Coordinates of N, CA, C and O in Angstrom, one line a residue:
Q569 N 44.5 106.4 -131.6 CA 45.4 106.9 -132.7 C 45.8 108.4 -132.3 O 45.0 109.2 -132.0
P570 N 47.1 108.7 -132.3 CA 47.6 110.0 -132.0 C 47.2 111.1 -133.0 O 47.1 110.8 -134.2
R571 N 46.9 112.3 -132.5 CA 46.7 113.4 -133.4 C 48.0 113.8 -134.1 O 49.0 113.8 -133.5
I572 N 47.9 114.2 -135.3 CA 49.1 114.5 -136.1 C 49.4 116.0 -136.0 O 48.5 116.8 -136.2
L573 N 50.6 116.4 -135.7 CA 51.0 117.8 -135.8 C 51.5 118.1 -137.2 O 52.2 117.2 -137.8
T574 N 51.2 119.2 -137.7 CA 51.8 119.6 -139.0 C 53.1 120.4 -138.8 O 53.2 121.0 -137.8
V575 N 53.9 120.3 -139.8 CA 55.2 121.1 -139.7 C 54.8 122.6 -139.6 O 55.5 123.3 -138.9
E576 N 53.8 123.0 -140.3 CA 53.4 124.4 -140.3 C 53.0 124.8 -138.8 O 53.3 125.9 -138.4
Q577 N 52.3 124.0 -138.1 CA 51.9 124.3 -136.7 C 53.2 124.5 -135.9 O 53.3 125.4 -135.0
V578 N 54.1 123.5 -136.0 CA 55.3 123.6 -135.2 C 56.1 124.8 -135.5 O 56.6 125.5 -134.6
I579 N 56.2 125.2 -136.8 CA 57.0 126.4 -137.2 C 56.3 127.6 -136.6 O 56.9 128.5 -136.1
E580 N 55.0 127.7 -136.7 CA 54.2 128.8 -136.2 C 54.4 128.9 -134.7 O 54.6 130.0 -134.2
A581 N 54.4 127.8 -134.0 CA 54.5 127.8 -132.5 C 55.9 128.3 -132.2 O 56.1 129.1 -131.2
L582 N 57.0 127.8 -132.9 CA 58.3 128.2 -132.6 C 58.6 129.7 -132.9 O 59.2 130.4 -132.2
K583 N 58.0 130.1 -134.0 CA 58.1 131.5 -134.4 C 57.5 132.4 -133.3 O 58.1 133.4 -132.9
F584 N 56.4 132.1 -132.8 CA 55.7 132.8 -131.7 C 56.6 132.8 -130.5 O 56.8 133.8 -129.8
Y585 N 57.0 131.6 -130.1 CA 57.8 131.4 -128.8 C 59.1 132.2 -128.8 O 59.6 132.7 -127.8
L586 N 59.7 132.2 -130.0 CA 61.1 132.8 -130.1 C 61.0 134.1 -130.9 O 62.0 134.5 -131.5
S587 N 59.9 134.9 -130.8 CA 59.7 136.0 -131.6 C 60.3 137.4 -131.1 O 60.1 138.4 -131.7
D588 N 61.1 137.3 -130.0 CA 61.6 138.6 -129.5 C 63.1 138.4 -129.1 O 63.7 137.4 -129.4
D589 N 63.6 139.5 -128.6 CA 65.1 139.5 -128.3 C 65.3 139.2 -126.8 O 64.5 139.4 -125.9
Y590 N 66.5 138.7 -126.5 CA 67.0 138.5 -125.1 C 68.5 138.9 -125.1 O 69.3 138.4 -126.0
E591 N 68.8 139.8 -124.2 CA 70.2 140.2 -124.2 C 70.7 140.8 -125.5 O 71.9 140.5 -126.0
G592 N 69.8 141.5 -126.3 CA 70.2 142.1 -127.5 C 70.3 141.1 -128.7 O 70.8 141.5 -129.8
E593 N 69.8 139.9 -128.6 CA 69.9 139.0 -129.7 C 68.5 138.3 -129.9 O 67.9 138.0 -128.9
H594 N 68.1 138.1 -131.1 CA 66.8 137.5 -131.4 C 66.9 136.1 -131.0 O 67.8 135.3 -131.3
R595 N 65.8 135.7 -130.2 CA 65.8 134.3 -129.7 C 65.8 133.2 -130.7 O 66.4 132.2 -130.5
A596 N 65.1 133.5 -131.9 CA 65.1 132.4 -132.9 C 66.5 132.2 -133.5 O 66.9 131.0 -133.7
A597 N 67.2 133.2 -133.7 CA 68.6 133.1 -134.2 C 69.5 132.4 -133.2 O 70.3 131.6 -133.5
K598 N 69.2 132.8 -131.9 CA 70.0 132.2 -130.8 C 69.7 130.7 -130.7 O 70.6 129.9 -130.4
F599 N 68.4 130.3 -130.8 CA 68.1 128.9 -130.7 C 68.8 128.0 -131.7 O 69.3 126.9 -131.3
V600 N 69.0 128.5 -132.9 CA 69.7 127.7 -133.9 C 71.2 127.6 -133.6 O 71.7 126.6 -134.0
K601 N 71.8 128.5 -132.9 CA 73.2 128.4 -132.7 C 73.6 128.0 -131.3 O 74.8 127.7 -131.0
C602 N 72.7 128.0 -130.4 CA 73.0 127.8 -128.9 C 73.4 126.4 -128.7 O 72.9 125.4 -129.3
P603 N 74.4 126.2 -127.7 CA 74.7 124.8 -127.3 C 73.6 124.2 -126.4 O 72.9 125.0 -125.8
A604 N 73.6 122.9 -126.2 CA 72.7 122.3 -125.2 C 73.3 122.3 -123.9 O 72.6 122.2 -122.9
S605 N 74.6 122.4 -123.8 CA 75.3 122.5 -122.5 C 76.7 123.2 -122.8 O 77.1 123.3 -123.9
L606 N 77.4 123.5 -121.7 CA 78.7 124.1 -121.9 C 79.8 123.0 -121.9 O 80.8 123.2 -122.5
K607 N 79.6 121.9 -121.2 CA 80.7 120.9 -121.1 C 80.2 119.5 -121.2 O 81.0 118.6 -121.3
Y608 N 78.9 119.2 -121.3 CA 78.4 117.9 -121.4 C 77.9 117.6 -122.8 O 78.6 117.9 -123.8
H609 N 76.7 117.1 -122.9 CA 76.2 116.7 -124.2 C 75.9 117.9 -125.2 O 75.5 119.0 -124.7
D610 N 76.1 117.7 -126.4 CA 75.8 118.7 -127.5 C 76.3 120.1 -127.1 O 75.6 121.1 -127.2
S611 N 77.6 120.2 -126.7 CA 78.1 121.5 -126.2 C 78.7 122.3 -127.4 O 79.2 123.4 -127.1
Q612 N 78.5 121.9 -128.6 CA 79.0 122.7 -129.8 C 77.9 123.7 -130.2 O 76.8 123.6 -129.8
D613 N 78.3 124.6 -131.1 CA 77.3 125.6 -131.6 C 76.2 124.7 -132.3 O 76.5 123.8 -133.0
G614 N 75.0 125.1 -132.1 CA 73.9 124.4 -132.7 C 73.5 123.1 -131.9 O 72.6 122.4 -132.3
G615 N 74.1 122.9 -130.8 CA 73.9 121.7 -130.0 C 72.4 121.6 -129.5 O 71.9 120.5 -129.4
L616 N 71.8 122.7 -129.1 CA 70.5 122.7 -128.6 C 69.5 122.2 -129.6 O 68.7 121.3 -129.4
L617 N 69.6 122.7 -130.8 CA 68.7 122.3 -131.9 C 69.0 120.8 -132.2 O 68.0 120.0 -132.4
R618 N 70.2 120.4 -132.3 CA 70.6 119.1 -132.5 C 70.0 118.1 -131.5 O 69.5 117.0 -131.8
H619 N 70.1 118.5 -130.2 CA 69.6 117.7 -129.1 C 68.0 117.5 -129.3 O 67.5 116.4 -129.2
V620 N 67.3 118.6 -129.6 CA 65.9 118.5 -129.7 C 65.5 117.6 -130.9 O 64.6 116.7 -130.8
V621 N 66.2 117.7 -132.0 CA 66.0 116.9 -133.2 C 66.2 115.4 -132.9 O 65.4 114.6 -133.3
K622 N 67.3 115.1 -132.2 CA 67.6 113.7 -131.9 C 66.5 113.1 -131.0 O 66.1 112.0 -131.2
M623 N 66.1 113.9 -130.0 CA 65.0 113.4 -129.2 C 63.7 113.2 -129.9 O 63.0 112.2 -129.7
L624 N 63.4 114.1 -130.9 CA 62.2 113.9 -131.7 C 62.3 112.6 -132.6 O 61.4 111.9 -132.8
E625 N 63.5 112.4 -133.1 CA 63.8 111.2 -133.9 C 63.6 109.9 -133.0 O 63.0 108.9 -133.4
M626 N 64.1 109.9 -131.8 CA 63.9 108.8 -130.9 C 62.5 108.6 -130.5 O 62.0 107.5 -130.5
C627 N 61.8 109.7 -130.3 CA 60.3 109.7 -130.0 C 59.6 109.0 -131.1 O 58.7 108.2 -130.9
S628 N 59.9 109.4 -132.4 CA 59.3 108.9 -133.5 C 59.5 107.4 -133.6 O 58.5 106.6 -133.9
K629 N 60.7 106.9 -133.4 CA 61.0 105.5 -133.6 C 60.4 104.7 -132.4 O 59.9 103.6 -132.7
I630 N 60.6 105.1 -131.2 CA 60.3 104.3 -130.0 C 58.8 104.5 -129.7 O 58.1 103.5 -129.5
I631 N 58.3 105.7 -129.7 CA 56.9 105.9 -129.2 C 55.9 105.7 -130.3 O 54.9 105.0 -130.2
V632 N 56.1 106.3 -131.5 CA 55.1 106.3 -132.5 C 55.2 105.0 -133.3 O 54.2 104.2 -133.4
E633 N 56.3 104.6 -133.8 CA 56.5 103.4 -134.6 C 56.3 102.2 -133.7 O 55.7 101.2 -134.1
G634 N 56.7 102.3 -132.5 CA 56.6 101.2 -131.5 C 55.2 101.1 -130.9 O 54.9 100.2 -130.1
K635 N 54.4 102.1 -131.2 CA 53.0 102.2 -130.7 C 53.0 102.3 -129.2 O 52.0 101.8 -128.6
F636 N 54.0 102.9 -128.6 CA 53.9 103.0 -127.2 C 52.9 104.0 -126.7 O 52.5 104.1 -125.6
Y637 N 52.3 104.8 -127.7 CA 51.2 105.7 -127.3 C 50.0 104.9 -126.8 O 49.1 105.5 -126.2
E638 N 50.0 103.6 -127.1 CA 48.9 102.8 -126.6 C 49.0 102.6 -125.1 O 48.1 102.1 -124.4
Y639 N 50.2 103.0 -124.5 CA 50.4 102.8 -123.1 C 50.3 104.1 -122.3 O 51.2 104.5 -121.6
E640 N 49.2 104.8 -122.6 CA 48.9 106.1 -121.9 C 49.9 107.2 -122.1 O 50.0 108.1 -121.3
I641 N 50.7 107.2 -123.2 CA 51.5 108.3 -123.6 C 50.7 109.1 -124.6 O 50.0 108.6 -125.4
H642 N 50.7 110.4 -124.4 CA 50.1 111.4 -125.3 C 51.1 112.0 -126.2 O 51.8 112.9 -125.8
P643 N 51.2 111.5 -127.5 CA 52.3 111.9 -128.4 C 52.3 113.4 -128.6 O 53.4 114.0 -128.6
L644 N 51.2 114.1 -128.7 CA 51.2 115.6 -128.9 C 51.9 116.3 -127.7 O 52.7 117.1 -127.8
R645 N 51.5 115.8 -126.5 CA 52.1 116.4 -125.3 C 53.6 116.1 -125.1 O 54.4 116.9 -124.8
L646 N 53.9 114.9 -125.5 CA 55.3 114.5 -125.4 C 56.2 115.2 -126.4 O 57.2 115.7 -126.0
V647 N 55.7 115.3 -127.6 CA 56.4 116.1 -128.6 C 56.6 117.5 -128.2 O 57.7 118.1 -128.4
T648 N 55.5 118.1 -127.7 CA 55.6 119.5 -127.3 C 56.6 119.6 -126.1 O 57.4 120.6 -126.1
G649 N 56.6 118.7 -125.2 CA 57.5 118.7 -124.1 C 59.0 118.6 -124.6 O 59.9 119.3 -124.1
I650 N 59.2 117.7 -125.6 CA 60.5 117.6 -126.2 C 61.0 118.9 -126.8 O 62.1 119.3 -126.6
I651 N 60.1 119.5 -127.6 CA 60.5 120.8 -128.3 C 60.8 121.9 -127.3 O 61.8 122.6 -127.5
F652 N 60.1 122.0 -126.2 CA 60.2 123.1 -125.3 C 60.9 122.9 -124.0 O 61.1 123.8 -123.2
H653 N 61.3 121.6 -123.7 CA 61.8 121.3 -122.3 C 63.1 122.1 -122.0 O 63.4 122.4 -120.9
D654 N 64.0 122.3 -123.0 CA 65.3 123.0 -122.8 C 65.3 124.4 -123.4 O 66.4 125.0 -123.5
M655 N 64.2 125.0 -123.7 CA 64.2 126.3 -124.3 C 64.7 127.4 -123.4 O 65.2 128.4 -123.9
G656 N 64.7 127.1 -122.1 CA 65.3 128.0 -121.2 C 66.8 128.2 -121.5 O 67.4 129.2 -121.0
K657 N 67.4 127.3 -122.2 CA 68.9 127.4 -122.5 C 69.1 128.6 -123.5 O 70.2 129.1 -123.5
V658 N 68.1 129.0 -124.2 CA 68.3 130.1 -125.1 C 68.6 131.4 -124.3 O 69.3 132.2 -124.7
D659 N 68.0 131.4 -123.1 CA 68.3 132.5 -122.2 C 69.4 132.2 -121.2 O 70.0 133.1 -120.6
Q660 N 69.7 131.0 -121.0 CA 70.8 130.6 -120.0 C 72.2 130.9 -120.6 O 73.0 131.3 -119.8
Y661 N 72.4 130.7 -121.9 CA 73.7 130.9 -122.4 C 73.8 132.2 -123.2 O 72.9 132.5 -124.0
V662 N 74.9 132.8 -123.1 CA 75.2 134.0 -123.9 C 76.7 133.9 -124.4 O 77.5 133.2 -123.8
Q663 N 77.0 134.5 -125.5 CA 78.4 134.5 -126.0 C 79.1 135.7 -125.4 O 78.6 136.8 -125.5
N664 N 80.3 135.5 -125.0 CA 81.1 136.6 -124.5 C 81.8 137.3 -125.7 O 81.6 136.9 -126.8
D665 N 82.6 138.3 -125.4 CA 83.3 139.0 -126.4 C 84.2 138.2 -127.3 O 84.5 138.5 -128.5
E666 N 84.7 137.1 -126.7 CA 85.6 136.2 -127.5 C 84.8 135.1 -128.3 O 85.4 134.3 -129.0
G667 N 83.5 135.1 -128.2 CA 82.7 134.2 -128.9 C 82.4 132.9 -128.2 O 81.8 132.0 -128.7
F668 N 82.9 132.8 -126.9 CA 82.7 131.6 -126.1 C 81.4 131.7 -125.4 O 81.0 132.7 -124.9
W669 N 80.7 130.5 -125.2 CA 79.4 130.5 -124.5 C 79.7 130.4 -123.0 O 80.6 129.8 -122.6
E670 N 78.8 131.2 -122.3 CA 78.9 131.2 -120.8 C 77.5 131.4 -120.2 O 76.6 131.7 -121.0
Q671 N 77.4 131.2 -118.9 CA 76.1 131.4 -118.2 C 75.7 132.9 -118.3 O 76.6 133.8 -118.1
S672 N 74.5 133.2 -118.6 CA 74.0 134.6 -118.5 C 73.8 134.9 -117.0 O 73.7 134.1 -116.1
P673 N 73.9 136.2 -116.7 CA 73.7 136.6 -115.3 C 72.3 136.1 -114.7 O 72.2 135.7 -113.6
D674 N 71.3 136.1 -115.6 CA 70.0 135.7 -115.1 C 69.9 134.2 -114.8 O 69.2 133.8 -114.0
A675 N 70.8 133.4 -115.5 CA 70.7 131.9 -115.3 C 71.0 131.5 -113.9 O 70.3 130.7 -113.3
S676 N 72.0 132.0 -113.3 CA 72.4 131.7 -111.9 C 71.3 132.1 -110.9 O 71.0 131.5 -110.0
Y677 N 70.8 133.3 -111.2 CA 69.8 133.9 -110.3 C 68.5 133.3 -110.4 O 67.8 133.1 -109.4
L678 N 68.0 132.9 -111.5 CA 66.7 132.4 -111.8 C 66.6 130.9 -112.0 O 65.5 130.4 -112.4
G679 N 67.6 130.2 -111.7 CA 67.5 128.7 -111.7 C 67.9 128.0 -113.0 O 67.3 127.0 -113.4
N680 N 68.9 128.6 -113.7 CA 69.4 128.0 -115.0 C 68.2 127.8 -115.9 O 67.3 128.5 -115.9
H681 N 68.4 126.8 -116.8 CA 67.4 126.7 -117.9 C 66.0 126.2 -117.5 O 65.0 126.5 -118.1
I682 N 66.0 125.5 -116.3 CA 64.7 125.1 -115.9 C 63.9 126.3 -115.4 O 62.7 126.5 -115.8
G683 N 64.4 127.1 -114.5 CA 63.7 128.3 -114.0 C 63.4 129.2 -115.1 O 62.3 129.8 -115.2
L684 N 64.4 129.5 -116.0 CA 64.2 130.4 -117.2 C 63.1 129.8 -118.1 O 62.3 130.5 -118.7
G685 N 63.1 128.5 -118.3 CA 62.1 127.8 -119.1 C 60.7 127.9 -118.6 O 59.7 128.1 -119.3
I686 N 60.6 127.8 -117.3 CA 59.3 128.0 -116.6 C 58.7 129.4 -116.8 O 57.6 129.6 -117.1
I687 N 59.6 130.4 -116.6 CA 59.2 131.8 -116.8 C 58.7 132.0 -118.2 O 57.6 132.5 -118.4
R688 N 59.5 131.5 -119.2 CA 59.1 131.7 -120.6 C 57.8 131.0 -120.9 O 57.0 131.5 -121.6
W689 N 57.7 129.7 -120.5 CA 56.5 128.9 -120.8 C 55.3 129.6 -120.2 O 54.2 129.6 -120.8
S690 N 55.4 130.2 -119.0 CA 54.3 130.8 -118.3 C 53.8 132.0 -119.1 O 52.7 132.4 -119.1
Q691 N 54.8 132.7 -119.8 CA 54.4 133.8 -120.7 C 53.9 133.5 -122.0 O 53.0 134.2 -122.6
K692 N 54.4 132.4 -122.6 CA 54.1 132.1 -124.0 C 53.4 130.8 -124.3 O 52.9 130.5 -125.3
G693 N 53.4 129.9 -123.3 CA 52.9 128.5 -123.5 C 51.5 128.4 -123.8 O 51.1 127.5 -124.6
K694 N 50.6 129.2 -123.2 CA 49.2 129.0 -123.6 C 48.9 129.3 -125.0 O 48.1 128.6 -125.7
E695 N 49.5 130.3 -125.6 CA 49.4 130.5 -127.0 C 50.0 129.4 -127.9 O 49.4 129.0 -128.9
V696 N 51.1 128.9 -127.5 CA 51.8 127.8 -128.2 C 50.8 126.6 -128.2 O 50.6 126.0 -129.2
C697 N 50.2 126.3 -127.1 CA 49.2 125.2 -127.0 C 48.0 125.4 -127.9 O 47.5 124.5 -128.6
R698 N 47.6 126.7 -128.0 CA 46.5 127.0 -128.9 C 46.9 126.8 -130.3 O 46.2 126.2 -131.1
I699 N 48.1 127.2 -130.7 CA 48.6 127.0 -132.1 C 48.7 125.6 -132.4 O 48.4 125.1 -133.5
L700 N 49.1 124.8 -131.4 CA 49.3 123.3 -131.7 C 48.0 122.6 -131.5 O 48.0 121.4 -131.8
G701 N 46.9 123.2 -131.2 CA 45.6 122.6 -131.2 C 45.2 121.9 -129.9 O 44.2 121.1 -130.0
D702 N 45.8 122.1 -128.8 CA 45.4 121.5 -127.5 C 45.7 122.4 -126.4 O 46.8 122.3 -125.8
E703 N 44.8 123.3 -126.0 CA 45.1 124.2 -124.9 C 45.1 123.6 -123.6 O 45.6 124.2 -122.6
T704 N 44.6 122.3 -123.5 CA 44.6 121.6 -122.2 C 46.0 121.1 -121.8 O 46.2 120.7 -120.6
M705 N 47.0 121.2 -122.6 CA 48.3 120.6 -122.3 C 49.2 121.6 -121.6 O 50.4 121.2 -121.3
F706 N 48.8 122.8 -121.4 CA 49.7 123.8 -120.9 C 50.4 123.4 -119.6 O 51.6 123.4 -119.4
V707 N 49.6 122.9 -118.6 CA 50.1 122.5 -117.3 C 51.0 121.3 -117.4 O 52.0 121.2 -116.8
D708 N 50.6 120.3 -118.3 CA 51.4 119.1 -118.5 C 52.8 119.5 -119.0 O 53.8 118.9 -118.5
V709 N 52.9 120.4 -120.0 CA 54.2 120.8 -120.5 C 55.0 121.5 -119.5 O 56.2 121.3 -119.3
M710 N 54.3 122.4 -118.7 CA 55.0 123.1 -117.6 C 55.6 122.1 -116.6 O 56.8 122.2 -116.2
H711 N 54.8 121.0 -116.3 CA 55.4 120.0 -115.4 C 56.6 119.3 -116.1 O 57.6 119.0 -115.4
M712 N 56.5 119.0 -117.4 CA 57.7 118.4 -118.0 C 58.9 119.2 -118.0 O 60.0 118.7 -117.8
I713 N 58.7 120.5 -118.1 CA 59.9 121.5 -118.0 C 60.5 121.4 -116.6 O 61.7 121.3 -116.4
M714 N 59.6 121.4 -115.6 CA 60.0 121.4 -114.2 C 60.7 120.1 -113.8 O 61.5 120.1 -112.9
S715 N 60.3 119.0 -114.5 CA 60.8 117.7 -114.0 C 61.7 116.9 -114.9 O 62.0 115.7 -114.7
H716 N 62.1 117.5 -116.1 CA 62.8 116.7 -117.1 C 64.2 116.2 -116.7 O 64.8 115.4 -117.4
H717 N 64.7 116.6 -115.6 CA 66.0 116.1 -115.1 C 65.8 114.9 -114.1 O 66.7 114.5 -113.5
G718 N 64.6 114.4 -114.0 CA 64.3 113.3 -113.2 C 63.9 113.6 -111.8 O 63.6 114.7 -111.4
P719 N 64.0 112.5 -111.0 CA 63.6 112.7 -109.6 C 64.4 113.8 -108.9 O 65.6 113.9 -109.1
V720 N 63.8 114.6 -108.0 CA 64.4 115.6 -107.3 C 65.6 115.1 -106.5 O 66.7 115.7 -106.4
S721 N 65.5 113.9 -106.0 CA 66.5 113.2 -105.1 C 67.8 113.0 -105.9 O 68.8 112.8 -105.2
N722 N 67.8 112.9 -107.2 CA 69.0 112.7 -107.9 C 69.9 113.9 -108.0 O 71.1 113.8 -108.4
G723 N 69.4 115.1 -107.6 CA 70.2 116.3 -107.5 C 70.6 116.9 -108.8 O 71.5 117.8 -108.9
F724 N 69.9 116.6 -109.9 CA 70.2 117.2 -111.2 C 69.4 118.4 -111.6 O 69.5 119.0 -112.7
G725 N 68.6 118.9 -110.6 CA 68.0 120.2 -110.8 C 66.5 120.3 -111.1 O 65.9 121.3 -111.2
S726 N 65.8 119.1 -111.2 CA 64.4 119.1 -111.3 C 63.7 119.8 -110.1 O 64.2 119.6 -109.0
L727 N 62.6 120.5 -110.3 CA 61.9 121.1 -109.2 C 60.9 120.2 -108.6 O 60.6 120.4 -107.4
V728 N 60.4 119.3 -109.3 CA 59.5 118.3 -108.9 C 59.8 116.9 -109.5 O 60.5 116.9 -110.5
D729 N 59.3 115.9 -108.9 CA 59.5 114.5 -109.5 C 58.6 114.4 -110.7 O 57.5 114.9 -110.8
P730 N 59.1 113.7 -111.8 CA 58.2 113.5 -112.9 C 57.0 112.7 -112.5 O 57.1 111.8 -111.7
F731 N 55.9 113.1 -113.0 CA 54.6 112.4 -112.7 C 53.9 112.1 -114.0 O 53.7 112.9 -114.9
G732 N 53.5 110.8 -114.2 CA 52.8 110.4 -115.4 C 53.7 109.9 -116.5 O 55.0 110.2 -116.5
H733 N 53.1 109.2 -117.4 CA 53.9 108.6 -118.5 C 54.6 109.6 -119.4 O 55.8 109.4 -119.8
D734 N 54.0 110.7 -119.7 CA 54.7 111.7 -120.6 C 55.9 112.3 -119.9 O 57.0 112.3 -120.6
A735 N 55.8 112.7 -118.7 CA 57.0 113.3 -118.0 C 58.1 112.2 -117.8 O 59.3 112.6 -118.1
W736 N 57.8 111.0 -117.5 CA 58.8 110.0 -117.3 C 59.5 109.6 -118.6 O 60.7 109.4 -118.8
T737 N 58.6 109.6 -119.7 CA 59.2 109.3 -121.0 C 60.1 110.4 -121.5 O 61.2 110.2 -122.1
L738 N 59.7 111.7 -121.3 CA 60.6 112.8 -121.7 C 61.9 112.7 -120.9 O 63.0 112.8 -121.5
Y739 N 61.8 112.5 -119.6 CA 63.1 112.4 -118.8 C 63.9 111.2 -119.4 O 65.1 111.4 -119.6
S740 N 63.3 110.1 -119.7 CA 64.1 108.9 -120.2 C 64.7 109.2 -121.6 O 65.9 108.9 -121.8
L741 N 64.0 109.9 -122.5 CA 64.5 110.2 -123.8 C 65.7 111.2 -123.7 O 66.7 111.1 -124.3
D742 N 65.5 112.2 -122.8 CA 66.5 113.2 -122.5 C 67.8 112.5 -122.0 O 68.9 112.8 -122.4
M743 N 67.6 111.6 -121.0 CA 68.8 110.9 -120.5 C 69.5 110.0 -121.5 O 70.7 110.0 -121.6
M744 N 68.7 109.3 -122.3 CA 69.2 108.4 -123.3 C 70.1 109.3 -124.3 O 71.2 108.9 -124.6
D745 N 69.5 110.4 -124.8 CA 70.3 111.2 -125.7 C 71.5 111.8 -125.1 O 72.6 111.7 -125.7
S746 N 71.4 112.4 -124.0 CA 72.5 113.1 -123.4 C 73.6 112.1 -123.0 O 74.8 112.4 -123.2
R747 N 73.3 111.0 -122.4 CA 74.3 110.0 -122.0 C 74.9 109.3 -123.2 O 76.1 109.1 -123.2
Q748 N 74.2 109.1 -124.2 CA 74.8 108.5 -125.5 C 75.8 109.5 -126.0 O 76.9 109.1 -126.4
E749 N 75.4 110.7 -126.1 CA 76.4 111.8 -126.6 C 77.6 111.8 -125.8 O 78.7 111.9 -126.3
E750 N 77.5 111.8 -124.4 CA 78.7 111.9 -123.6 C 79.6 110.7 -123.7 O 80.8 110.8 -123.5
T751 N 79.1 109.5 -124.1 CA 80.0 108.4 -124.2 C 80.9 108.5 -125.4 O 82.0 107.8 -125.5
Y752 N 80.6 109.3 -126.4 CA 81.4 109.5 -127.6 C 82.5 110.6 -127.4 O 83.3 110.8 -128.3
K753 N 82.4 111.3 -126.3 CA 83.4 112.4 -126.1 C 84.7 111.8 -125.6 O 84.7 110.9 -124.7
P754 N 85.8 112.3 -126.0 CA 87.1 111.8 -125.5 C 87.3 112.2 -124.0 O 86.8 113.3 -123.6
V755 N 88.0 111.4 -123.3 CA 88.3 111.8 -121.9 C 89.5 112.8 -121.9 O 90.5 112.6 -122.6
V756 N 89.3 113.9 -121.3 CA 90.3 115.0 -121.2 C 90.8 115.1 -119.8 O 90.1 115.2 -118.8
E757 N 92.1 114.9 -119.7 CA 92.7 115.1 -118.3 C 93.2 116.5 -118.1 O 93.7 117.1 -119.0
E758 N 92.9 117.1 -117.0 CA 93.2 118.5 -116.7 C 94.4 118.5 -115.8 O 94.7 117.7 -115.0

């Protein structure tokens, strides 16, 4: 039976993780309004939060209600991976003077949201794991951040291939949500 996370634990972990500023803006405020991408899935204001919530809903329906946790998936690690896999986007995207989102200077230099997410997780992740009640998952969540774009050979930016059920499940949920979102966008000819 999976261990239950409380809403209070998740809120405390997010408050800790997003408790400072980046590029003159508080990370928590930026997380709420940041897009998940500039031109693909969830590219609107608030898209990052929307993407995370949709993935959590899919996880709840498929993994928990479907009892897929009986197949060597660790729900706490998977949920933590879902919440934090794209947090590097808070540092990847900045708004320009016209209010449009663009890449931050650090994003191109440090590896977009995956590289920025690894840096941030290495600074804050151990305390997040303590708050969530499982300090042993630090390395597993780091791996999920590094591999959530799937096999390295697909060229989408993962640093390592997903290993284990949690990492593959996170990659699959991420792909399902992002691809579903993209199918509803109108085709624009340039």
